[in-house]
Coordinates of C-alpha atoms in Angstrom, one line a residue:
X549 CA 0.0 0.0 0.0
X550 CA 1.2 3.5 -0.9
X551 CA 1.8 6.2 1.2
X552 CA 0.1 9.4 -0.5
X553 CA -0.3 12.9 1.7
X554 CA -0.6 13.0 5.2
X555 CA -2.2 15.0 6.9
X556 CA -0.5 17.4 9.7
X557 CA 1.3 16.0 12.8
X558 CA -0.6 16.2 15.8
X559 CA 0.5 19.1 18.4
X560 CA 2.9 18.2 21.2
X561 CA 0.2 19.6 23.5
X562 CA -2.0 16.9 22.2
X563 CA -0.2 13.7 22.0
X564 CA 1.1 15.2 25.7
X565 CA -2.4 14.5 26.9
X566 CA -3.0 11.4 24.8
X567 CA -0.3 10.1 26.5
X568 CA -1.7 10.8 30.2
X569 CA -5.0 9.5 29.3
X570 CA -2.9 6.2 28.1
X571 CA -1.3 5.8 31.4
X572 CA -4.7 7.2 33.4
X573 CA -7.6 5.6 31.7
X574 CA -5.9 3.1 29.5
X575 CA -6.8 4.5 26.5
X576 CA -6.2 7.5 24.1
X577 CA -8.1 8.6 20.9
X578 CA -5.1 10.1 18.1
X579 CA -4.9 10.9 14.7
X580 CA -3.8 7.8 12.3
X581 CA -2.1 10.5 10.0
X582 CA -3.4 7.6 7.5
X583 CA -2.5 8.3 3.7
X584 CA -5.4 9.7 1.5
X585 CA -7.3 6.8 -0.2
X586 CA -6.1 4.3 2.4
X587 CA -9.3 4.0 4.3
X588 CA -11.3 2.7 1.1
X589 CA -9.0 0.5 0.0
X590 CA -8.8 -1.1 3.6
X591 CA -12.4 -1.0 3.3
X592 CA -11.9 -3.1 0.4
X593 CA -9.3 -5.8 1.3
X594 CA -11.0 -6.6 4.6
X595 CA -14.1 -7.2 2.5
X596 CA -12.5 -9.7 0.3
X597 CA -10.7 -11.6 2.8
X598 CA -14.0 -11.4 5.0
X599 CA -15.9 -13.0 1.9
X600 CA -13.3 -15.9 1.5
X601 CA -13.0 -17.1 5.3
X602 CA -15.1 -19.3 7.0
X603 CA -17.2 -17.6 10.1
X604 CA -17.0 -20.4 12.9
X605 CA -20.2 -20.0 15.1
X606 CA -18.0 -18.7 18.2
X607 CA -17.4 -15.7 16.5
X608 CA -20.6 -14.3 17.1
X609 CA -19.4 -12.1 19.8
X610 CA -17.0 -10.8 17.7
X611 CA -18.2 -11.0 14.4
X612 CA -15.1 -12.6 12.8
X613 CA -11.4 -13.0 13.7
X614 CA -9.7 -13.2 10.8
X615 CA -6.2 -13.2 11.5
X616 CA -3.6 -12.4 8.7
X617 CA 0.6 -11.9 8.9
X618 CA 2.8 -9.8 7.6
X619 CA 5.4 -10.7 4.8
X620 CA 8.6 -8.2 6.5
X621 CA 6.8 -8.3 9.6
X622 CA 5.7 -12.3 10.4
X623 CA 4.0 -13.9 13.4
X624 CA 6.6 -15.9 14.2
X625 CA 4.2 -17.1 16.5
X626 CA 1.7 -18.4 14.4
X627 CA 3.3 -19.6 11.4
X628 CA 0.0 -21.0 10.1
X629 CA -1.8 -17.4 9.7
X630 CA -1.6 -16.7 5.5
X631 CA 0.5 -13.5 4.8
X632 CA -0.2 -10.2 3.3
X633 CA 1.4 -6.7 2.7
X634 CA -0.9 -4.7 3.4
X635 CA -0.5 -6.4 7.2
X636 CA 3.5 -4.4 7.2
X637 CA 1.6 -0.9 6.0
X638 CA -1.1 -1.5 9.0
X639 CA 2.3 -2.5 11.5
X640 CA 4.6 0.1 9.7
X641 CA 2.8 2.9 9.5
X642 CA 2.1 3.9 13.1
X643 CA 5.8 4.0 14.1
X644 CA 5.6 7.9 14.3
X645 CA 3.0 7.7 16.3
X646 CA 4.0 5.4 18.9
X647 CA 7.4 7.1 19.6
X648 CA 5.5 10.4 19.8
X649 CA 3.3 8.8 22.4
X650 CA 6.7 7.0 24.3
X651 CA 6.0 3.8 22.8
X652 CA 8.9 3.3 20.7
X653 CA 10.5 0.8 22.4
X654 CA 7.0 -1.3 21.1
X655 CA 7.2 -4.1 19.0
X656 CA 4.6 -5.7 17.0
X657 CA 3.0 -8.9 16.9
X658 CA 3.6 -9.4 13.1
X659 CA -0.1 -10.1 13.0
X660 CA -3.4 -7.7 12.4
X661 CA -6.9 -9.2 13.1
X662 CA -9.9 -8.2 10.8
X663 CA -12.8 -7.9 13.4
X664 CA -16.3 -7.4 11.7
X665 CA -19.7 -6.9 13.1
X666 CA -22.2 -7.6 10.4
X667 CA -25.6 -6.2 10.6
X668 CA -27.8 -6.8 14.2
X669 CA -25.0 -8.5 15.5
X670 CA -24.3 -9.2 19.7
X671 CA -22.3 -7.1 22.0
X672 CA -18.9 -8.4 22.8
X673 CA -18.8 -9.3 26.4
X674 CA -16.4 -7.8 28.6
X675 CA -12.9 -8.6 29.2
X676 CA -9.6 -7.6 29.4
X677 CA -6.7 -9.4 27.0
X678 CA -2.9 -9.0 29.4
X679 CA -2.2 -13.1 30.0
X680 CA 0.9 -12.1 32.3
X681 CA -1.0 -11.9 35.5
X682 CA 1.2 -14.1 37.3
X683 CA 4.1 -11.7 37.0
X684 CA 4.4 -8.7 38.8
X685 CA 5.0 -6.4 35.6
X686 CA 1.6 -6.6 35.8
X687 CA 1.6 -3.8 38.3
X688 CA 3.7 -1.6 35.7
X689 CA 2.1 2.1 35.9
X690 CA 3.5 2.5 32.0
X691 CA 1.9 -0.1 29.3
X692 CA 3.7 -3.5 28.9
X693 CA 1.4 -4.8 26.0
X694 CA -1.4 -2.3 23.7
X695 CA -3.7 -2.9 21.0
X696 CA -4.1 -0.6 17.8
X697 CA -7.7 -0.2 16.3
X698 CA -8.3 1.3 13.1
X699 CA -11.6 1.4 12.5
X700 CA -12.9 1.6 8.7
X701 CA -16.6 3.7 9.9
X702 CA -17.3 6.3 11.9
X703 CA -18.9 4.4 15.3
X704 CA -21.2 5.1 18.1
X705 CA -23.6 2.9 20.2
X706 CA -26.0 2.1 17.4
X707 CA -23.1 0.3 15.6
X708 CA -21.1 -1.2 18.1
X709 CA -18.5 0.8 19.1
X710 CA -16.1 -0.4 21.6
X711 CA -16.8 0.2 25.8
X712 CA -14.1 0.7 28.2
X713 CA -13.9 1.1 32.4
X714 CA -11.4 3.6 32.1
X715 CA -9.1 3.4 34.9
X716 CA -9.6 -0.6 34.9
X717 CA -6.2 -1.8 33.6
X718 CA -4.6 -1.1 37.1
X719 CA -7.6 -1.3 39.5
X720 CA -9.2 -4.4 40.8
X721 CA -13.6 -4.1 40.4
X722 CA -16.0 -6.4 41.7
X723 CA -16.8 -7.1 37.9
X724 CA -13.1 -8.6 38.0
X725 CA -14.2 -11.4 40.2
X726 CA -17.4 -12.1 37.6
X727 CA -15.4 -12.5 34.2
X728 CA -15.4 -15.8 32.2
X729 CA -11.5 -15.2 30.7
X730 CA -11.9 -13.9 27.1
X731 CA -12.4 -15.6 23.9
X732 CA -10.8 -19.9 24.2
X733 CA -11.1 -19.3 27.6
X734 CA -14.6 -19.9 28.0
X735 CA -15.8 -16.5 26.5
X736 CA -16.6 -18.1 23.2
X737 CA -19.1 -20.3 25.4
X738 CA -21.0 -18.0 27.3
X739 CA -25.1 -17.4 27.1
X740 CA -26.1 -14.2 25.9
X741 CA -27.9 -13.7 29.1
X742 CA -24.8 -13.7 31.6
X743 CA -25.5 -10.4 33.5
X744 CA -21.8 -10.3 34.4
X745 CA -20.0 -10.4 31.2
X746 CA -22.8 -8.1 29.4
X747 CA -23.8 -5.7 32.8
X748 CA -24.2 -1.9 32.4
X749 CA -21.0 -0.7 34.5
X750 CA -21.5 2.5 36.2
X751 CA -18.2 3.1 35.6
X752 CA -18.7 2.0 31.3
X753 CA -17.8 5.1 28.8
X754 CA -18.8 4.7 25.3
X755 CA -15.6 5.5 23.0
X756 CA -16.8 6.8 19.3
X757 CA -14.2 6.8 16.8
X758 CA -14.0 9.0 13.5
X759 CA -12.7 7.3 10.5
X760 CA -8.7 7.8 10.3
X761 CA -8.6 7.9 14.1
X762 CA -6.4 5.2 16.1
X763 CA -7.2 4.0 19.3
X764 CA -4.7 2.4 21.3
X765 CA -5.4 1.1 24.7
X766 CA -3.7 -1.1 27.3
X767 CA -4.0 -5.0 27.2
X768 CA -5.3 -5.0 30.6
X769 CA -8.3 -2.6 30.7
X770 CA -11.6 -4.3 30.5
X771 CA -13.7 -3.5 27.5
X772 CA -16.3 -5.0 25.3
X773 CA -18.6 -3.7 22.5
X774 CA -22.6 -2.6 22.0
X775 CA -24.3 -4.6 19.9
X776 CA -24.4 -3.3 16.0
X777 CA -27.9 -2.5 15.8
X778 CA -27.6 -0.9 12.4
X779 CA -28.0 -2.4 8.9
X780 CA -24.1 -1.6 7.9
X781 CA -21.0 -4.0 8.9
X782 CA -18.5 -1.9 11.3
X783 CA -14.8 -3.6 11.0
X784 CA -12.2 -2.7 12.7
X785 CA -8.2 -3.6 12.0
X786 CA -6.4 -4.9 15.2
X787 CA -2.7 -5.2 16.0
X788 CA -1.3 -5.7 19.2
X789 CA 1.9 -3.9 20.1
X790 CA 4.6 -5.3 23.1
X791 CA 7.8 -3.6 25.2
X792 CA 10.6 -5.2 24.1
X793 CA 12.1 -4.9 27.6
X794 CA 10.6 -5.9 31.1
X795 CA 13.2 -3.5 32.6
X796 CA 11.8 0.5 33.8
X797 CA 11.7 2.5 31.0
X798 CA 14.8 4.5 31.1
X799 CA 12.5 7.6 30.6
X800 CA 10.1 7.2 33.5
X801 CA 9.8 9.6 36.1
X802 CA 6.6 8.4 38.0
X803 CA 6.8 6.1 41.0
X804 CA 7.5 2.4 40.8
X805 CA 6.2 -0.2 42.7
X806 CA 8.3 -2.5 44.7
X807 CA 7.3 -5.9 43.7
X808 CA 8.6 -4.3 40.1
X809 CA 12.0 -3.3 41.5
X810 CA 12.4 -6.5 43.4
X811 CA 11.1 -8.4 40.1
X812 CA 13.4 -11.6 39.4
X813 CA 14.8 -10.4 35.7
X814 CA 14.7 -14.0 34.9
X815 CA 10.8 -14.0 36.0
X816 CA 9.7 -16.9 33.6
X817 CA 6.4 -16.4 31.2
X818 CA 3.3 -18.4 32.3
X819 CA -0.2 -17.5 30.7
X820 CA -2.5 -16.6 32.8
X821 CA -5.7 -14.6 32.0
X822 CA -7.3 -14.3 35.4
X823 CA -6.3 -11.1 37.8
X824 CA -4.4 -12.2 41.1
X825 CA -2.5 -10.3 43.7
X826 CA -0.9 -7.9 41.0
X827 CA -4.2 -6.2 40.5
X828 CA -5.6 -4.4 43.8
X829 CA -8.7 -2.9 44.6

């Protein structure tokens, strides 16, 4: 995909508070700065490779969960996910971004997600994605792990736009101890009449996103979706994003929790989805 005019940088002043939100809420609405004509023909590829997969019944939460690779940038991973190019403009192109938000020490995934809600389709339940509970990075105040949406419409309730807890990614709720873990954890599984997974949280902000917009939020912050009660699919591109390093980020000047400083650097990776002692009320 070519890169054609941009349009302008955002202002220090604003990826300044995009960045405090980030670390606050979990979340921060920027511009993508994507090229002009990139949106439709996103539009399009995510159509095709929508037409051609195969919708399993537990994606009707989601929609669909196509995954795809990169060809410069692979899931080494997943080996098995086909490849595309047009995967290393989606991981590529935000780099400018990210280091303007202090995220350039971010790696990605090597893999985007085509996430599509057709017409009248469900809510996505609540849940939160970090699998690291067991380790005490979990407690980082900075991000460890984010996800990049681009969505390709304009969203509000009536479609489906995503639902967050602000504030959730480094405080323990009640709704914590009420989760089925998300997606093959038992998500997939769940009756669309669980008051937990689909409640109304007090605390639950809507998050409407303009077309060209990106929305990056922290692995750990519980979200989830409205239903898309209009008569128009909504998709949305995800990527997810990691820090390279478990160390402190040589740049931060906030506190640090001790169970971080006295973290073993050798702290091995176990994947666990369910909050323990690292998340606190």
């Amino acid at each position: 995909m070519t890169h054609l005019a941009k349009t302008p940088q955002p202002s220090s002043e604003e990826l300044k508070q995009a960045r405090e939100q980030l670390l606050k809420d979990g979340y921060c609405l920027v511009d993508g700065l994507l090229p002009d004509g990139s949106v439709q023909r996103l539009r399009e590829w995510s159509d095709e490779w929508l037409k051609r997969s195969e919708h399993p019944p537990h994606w009707k939460y989601q929609g669909s969960d196509v995954k795809i690779s990169g060809v410069r940038n692979q899931a080494k991973r997943s080996p098995e996910f086909p490849r595309d190019e047009v995967v290393d403009f989606l991981i590529e192109h935000p780099a400018s971004i990210l280091s303007a938000l202090g995220l350039s020490d971010f790696k990605a995934g090597g893999a985007f997600q085509i996430i599509s809600k057709p017409p009248l389709a469900l809510a996505l339940y609540w849940h939160q994605d970090w699998a690291r509970w067991d380790d005490p990075i979990s407690m980082s105040p900075w991000p460890q792990q984010v996800f990049l949406n681009w969505y390709l419409t304009d969203t509000f309730a009536a479609n489906g736009c995503i639902r967050v807890i602000p504030g959730s990614h480094l405080r323990r709720l009640e709704l914590h101890e009420h989760l089925v873990q998300a997606h093959e954890g038992g998500g997939y599984n769940i009756k669309e009449t669980n008051e937990w997974m689909f409640i109304d949280h007090p605390d639950a902000v809507d998050v409407p996103v303009k077309v060209g917009q990106l929305l990056i939020g922290d692995a750990r912050l519980l979200h989830g979706t409205h239903p898309n009660q209009s008569t128009e699919r909504r998709t949305v591109l995800l990527g997810w994003y990691y820090r390279r390093s478990n160390k402190i980020p040589p740049d931060w000047k906030g506190s640090v929790p001790k169970e971080i400083i006295q973290r073993d650097p050798e702290f091995p990776f176990r994947f666990n989805r369910k909050p323990g002692e690292y998340l606190r009320a």
